[in-house]
């Protein structure tokens, strides 16, 4: 199969490109650093020529409300238009578990806009909604920092190793479209506060962690249900602490 990975240089994209190459597919990593830009359209039509599948794992350079909405709308419209022209048979995208439950988050509103455009496009699709990647801990802490304090909600949270989300995406990409959304999460549900506490302790970060049930997660207050998947979700096997210690050994 010829598979185009939009965002093929990113965290998820670069792992996905490797994994699809290992399965023997023809894989085109597509992103600005490869001369393919879904906002300007540069190189997009050429990349999609003869493609069977497009997997969109790109991300907005800015998480500011208007910028991120503009990115996902424009990028998705451009990809879908080019995909229809090229006769692509399956559009795969990654979204976020609970995106529809947190309309106060500009980032998650943008992910919902992306999902809706895909569903309305007429191209057979599969959407994988993932929980937060273990690798995202630093960005969560950074976004929650005010001065020297990090305000984090104790709400339920079920993060996953990026590698396990990538395995699921690779399987989805090489199988028939389901025209549906599937969820994936890590094996353990824990308070987000505990996840960030572990991370900050391990990296010996001097910032003060504050548990705050009103703390906003990229704009939205959380409940125990907000970011946790439903009962039918696929579940990874790797626990955060084990993953973290392995990262330390390999760096
Ligand atoms: N972080 C999480 O915990 C989490 C959880 C669930 C779902 N997700 C979703 O996972 C996806 C991937 O996240 P990630 O952390 O792997 O992202 P990332 O590492 O920030 O990578 C973003 C990718 O998007 C590309 N990109 C940016 N602007 C582009 C453009 N105009 N045209 C084409 N490509 C462009 C970048 O290319 P260049 O390198 O060339 O700039 C890069 O390859 C996102 O859609 C996110 O919503 C994330």
GROMACS .gro file of N, CA, C and O in nm, residues 155-200:
model
  184
  155UNK      N    1  -0.841   1.514   3.873
  155UNK     CA    2  -0.937   1.435   3.795
  155UNK      C    3  -0.871   1.312   3.732
  155UNK      O    4  -0.750   1.309   3.709
  156UNK      N    5  -0.955   1.211   3.704
  156UNK     CA    6  -0.906   1.085   3.647
  156UNK      C    7  -0.837   1.106   3.512
  156UNK      O    8  -0.876   1.192   3.433
  157UNK      N    9  -0.738   1.022   3.487
  157UNK     CA   10  -0.648   1.043   3.375
  157UNK      C   11  -0.589   0.907   3.340
  157UNK      O   12  -0.551   0.832   3.430
  158UNK      N   13  -0.583   0.873   3.213
  158UNK     CA   14  -0.537   0.737   3.176
  158UNK      C   15  -0.439   0.741   3.059
  158UNK      O   16  -0.471   0.693   2.950
  159UNK      N   17  -0.321   0.801   3.082
  159UNK     CA   18  -0.228   0.825   2.971
  159UNK      C   19  -0.169   0.696   2.914
  159UNK      O   20  -0.177   0.590   2.975
  160UNK      N   21  -0.107   0.711   2.797
  160UNK     CA   22  -0.058   0.594   2.722
  160UNK      C   23   0.080   0.624   2.662
  160UNK      O   24   0.110   0.740   2.631
  161UNK      N   25   0.160   0.521   2.646
  161UNK     CA   26   0.289   0.537   2.576
  161UNK      C   27   0.259   0.564   2.429
  161UNK      O   28   0.177   0.495   2.367
  162UNK      N   29   0.328   0.662   2.370
  162UNK     CA   30   0.306   0.695   2.228
  162UNK      C   31   0.323   0.571   2.141
  162UNK      O   32   0.249   0.551   2.045
  163UNK      N   33   0.419   0.484   2.176
  163UNK     CA   34   0.443   0.363   2.096
  163UNK      C   35   0.317   0.277   2.084
  163UNK      O   36   0.294   0.215   1.980
  164UNK      N   37   0.239   0.273   2.192
  164UNK     CA   38   0.118   0.187   2.187
  164UNK      C   39   0.008   0.251   2.104
  164UNK      O   40  -0.068   0.181   2.035
  165UNK      N   41  -0.001   0.384   2.106
  165UNK     CA   42  -0.098   0.451   2.019
  165UNK      C   43  -0.056   0.431   1.872
  165UNK      O   44  -0.140   0.409   1.784
  166UNK      N   45   0.075   0.433   1.848
  166UNK     CA   46   0.126   0.415   1.712
  166UNK      C   47   0.095   0.274   1.660
  166UNK      O   48   0.055   0.256   1.544
  167UNK      N   49   0.111   0.172   1.745
  167UNK     CA   50   0.079   0.034   1.701
  167UNK      C   51  -0.066   0.025   1.657
  167UNK      O   52  -0.097  -0.038   1.555
  168UNK      N   53  -0.154   0.088   1.735
  168UNK     CA   54  -0.297   0.084   1.699
  168UNK      C   55  -0.321   0.157   1.567
  168UNK      O   56  -0.396   0.109   1.481
  169UNK      N   57  -0.254   0.271   1.550
  169UNK     CA   58  -0.272   0.348   1.425
  169UNK      C   59  -0.223   0.269   1.305
  169UNK      O   60  -0.287   0.271   1.198
  170UNK      N   61  -0.110   0.201   1.321
  170UNK     CA   62  -0.055   0.123   1.210
  170UNK      C   63  -0.153   0.013   1.169
  170UNK      O   64  -0.177  -0.010   1.051
  171UNK      N   65  -0.211  -0.051   1.269
  171UNK     CA   66  -0.307  -0.157   1.238
  171UNK      C   67  -0.431  -0.101   1.167
  171UNK      O   68  -0.480  -0.156   1.069
  172UNK      N   69  -0.478   0.013   1.217
  172UNK     CA   70  -0.595   0.077   1.155
  172UNK      C   71  -0.563   0.113   1.010
  172UNK      O   72  -0.644   0.092   0.920
  173UNK      N   73  -0.444   0.168   0.988
  173UNK     CA   74  -0.408   0.217   0.855
  173UNK      C   75  -0.405   0.107   0.750
  173UNK      O   76  -0.438   0.130   0.633
  174UNK      N   77  -0.368  -0.014   0.789
  174UNK     CA   78  -0.356  -0.121   0.690
  174UNK      C   79  -0.482  -0.205   0.681
  174UNK      O   80  -0.489  -0.300   0.602
  175UNK      N   81  -0.582  -0.172   0.761
  175UNK     CA   82  -0.709  -0.244   0.754
  175UNK      C   83  -0.816  -0.159   0.688
  175UNK      O   84  -0.795  -0.040   0.662
  176UNK      N   85  -0.930  -0.219   0.663
  176UNK     CA   86  -1.039  -0.147   0.594
  176UNK      C   87  -1.095  -0.038   0.685
  176UNK      O   88  -1.096  -0.052   0.808
  177UNK      N   89  -1.143   0.071   0.625
  177UNK     CA   90  -1.203   0.178   0.708
  177UNK      C   91  -1.328   0.129   0.780
  177UNK      O   92  -1.400   0.043   0.728
  178UNK      N   93  -1.350   0.183   0.899
  178UNK     CA   94  -1.470   0.141   0.975
  178UNK      C   95  -1.577   0.250   0.973
  178UNK      O   96  -1.688   0.228   1.017
  179UNK      N   97  -1.542   0.370   0.923
  179UNK     CA   98  -1.633   0.486   0.932
  179UNK      C   99  -1.680   0.505   1.074
  179UNK      O  100  -1.799   0.529   1.100
  180UNK      N  101  -1.589   0.491   1.166
  180UNK     CA  102  -1.623   0.497   1.307
  180UNK      C  103  -1.504   0.551   1.387
  180UNK      O  104  -1.396   0.571   1.332
  181UNK      N  105  -1.527   0.568   1.516
  181UNK     CA  106  -1.423   0.619   1.606
  181UNK      C  107  -1.392   0.512   1.709
  181UNK      O  108  -1.485   0.454   1.766
  182UNK      N  109  -1.264   0.488   1.731
  182UNK     CA  110  -1.224   0.391   1.832
  182UNK      C  111  -1.136   0.464   1.933
  182UNK      O  112  -1.065   0.557   1.897
  183UNK      N  113  -1.146   0.422   2.060
  183UNK     CA  114  -1.065   0.488   2.164
  183UNK      C  115  -0.949   0.398   2.206
  183UNK      O  116  -0.960   0.275   2.203
  184UNK      N  117  -0.841   0.462   2.250
  184UNK     CA  118  -0.729   0.386   2.308
  184UNK      C  119  -0.676   0.463   2.430
  184UNK      O  120  -0.675   0.587   2.430
  185UNK      N  121  -0.635   0.387   2.532
  185UNK     CA  122  -0.584   0.449   2.656
  185UNK      C  123  -0.477   0.358   2.716
  185UNK      O  124  -0.461   0.244   2.675
  186UNK      N  125  -0.408   0.412   2.814
  186UNK     CA  126  -0.310   0.332   2.887
  186UNK      C  127  -0.380   0.235   2.982
  186UNK      O  128  -0.502   0.238   2.995
  187UNK      N  129  -0.302   0.149   3.051
  187UNK     CA  130  -0.363   0.046   3.134
  187UNK      C  131  -0.414   0.096   3.269
  187UNK      O  132  -0.494   0.027   3.334
  188UNK      N  133  -0.368   0.214   3.313
  188UNK     CA  134  -0.398   0.256   3.451
  188UNK      C  135  -0.464   0.394   3.454
  188UNK      O  136  -0.414   0.489   3.395
  189UNK      N  137  -0.578   0.401   3.527
  189UNK     CA  138  -0.642   0.530   3.550
  189UNK      C  139  -0.589   0.586   3.683
  189UNK      O  140  -0.588   0.515   3.784
  190UNK      N  141  -0.542   0.709   3.682
  190UNK     CA  142  -0.485   0.771   3.802
  190UNK      C  143  -0.524   0.919   3.802
  190UNK      O  144  -0.564   0.972   3.698
  191UNK      N  145  -0.516   0.986   3.918
  191UNK     CA  146  -0.539   1.131   3.914
  191UNK      C  147  -0.430   1.198   3.830
  191UNK      O  148  -0.313   1.161   3.839
  192UNK      N  149  -0.469   1.297   3.750
  192UNK     CA  150  -0.368   1.368   3.670
  192UNK      C  151  -0.259   1.425   3.762
  192UNK      O  152  -0.141   1.426   3.728
  193UNK      N  153  -0.300   1.468   3.880
  193UNK     CA  154  -0.206   1.523   3.977
  193UNK      C  155  -0.093   1.423   4.006
  193UNK      O  156   0.025   1.461   4.014
  194UNK      N  157  -0.129   1.294   4.022
  194UNK     CA  158  -0.027   1.193   4.055
  194UNK      C  159   0.071   1.173   3.939
  194UNK      O  160   0.190   1.153   3.959
  195UNK      N  161   0.017   1.177   3.820
  195UNK     CA  162   0.099   1.162   3.699
  195UNK      C  163   0.204   1.274   3.693
  195UNK      O  164   0.323   1.250   3.674
  196UNK      N  165   0.159   1.398   3.714
  196UNK     CA  166   0.251   1.512   3.706
  196UNK      C  167   0.345   1.514   3.827
  196UNK      O  168   0.462   1.550   3.815
  197UNK      N  169   0.294   1.470   3.943
  197UNK     CA  170   0.381   1.463   4.062
  197UNK      C  171   0.499   1.369   4.035
  197UNK      O  172   0.613   1.401   4.063
  198UNK      N  173   0.467   1.252   3.979
  198UNK     CA  174   0.573   1.155   3.949
  198UNK      C  175   0.676   1.216   3.853
  198UNK      O  176   0.797   1.210   3.874
  199UNK      N  177   0.624   1.280   3.749
  199UNK     CA  178   0.711   1.339   3.646
  199UNK      C  179   0.802   1.446   3.706
  199UNK      O  180   0.925   1.443   3.688
  200UNK      N  181   0.743   1.540   3.782
  200UNK     CA  182   0.823   1.651   3.836
  200UNK      C  183   0.925   1.601   3.938
  200UNK      O  184   1.038   1.651   3.943
   0.00000   0.00000   0.00000
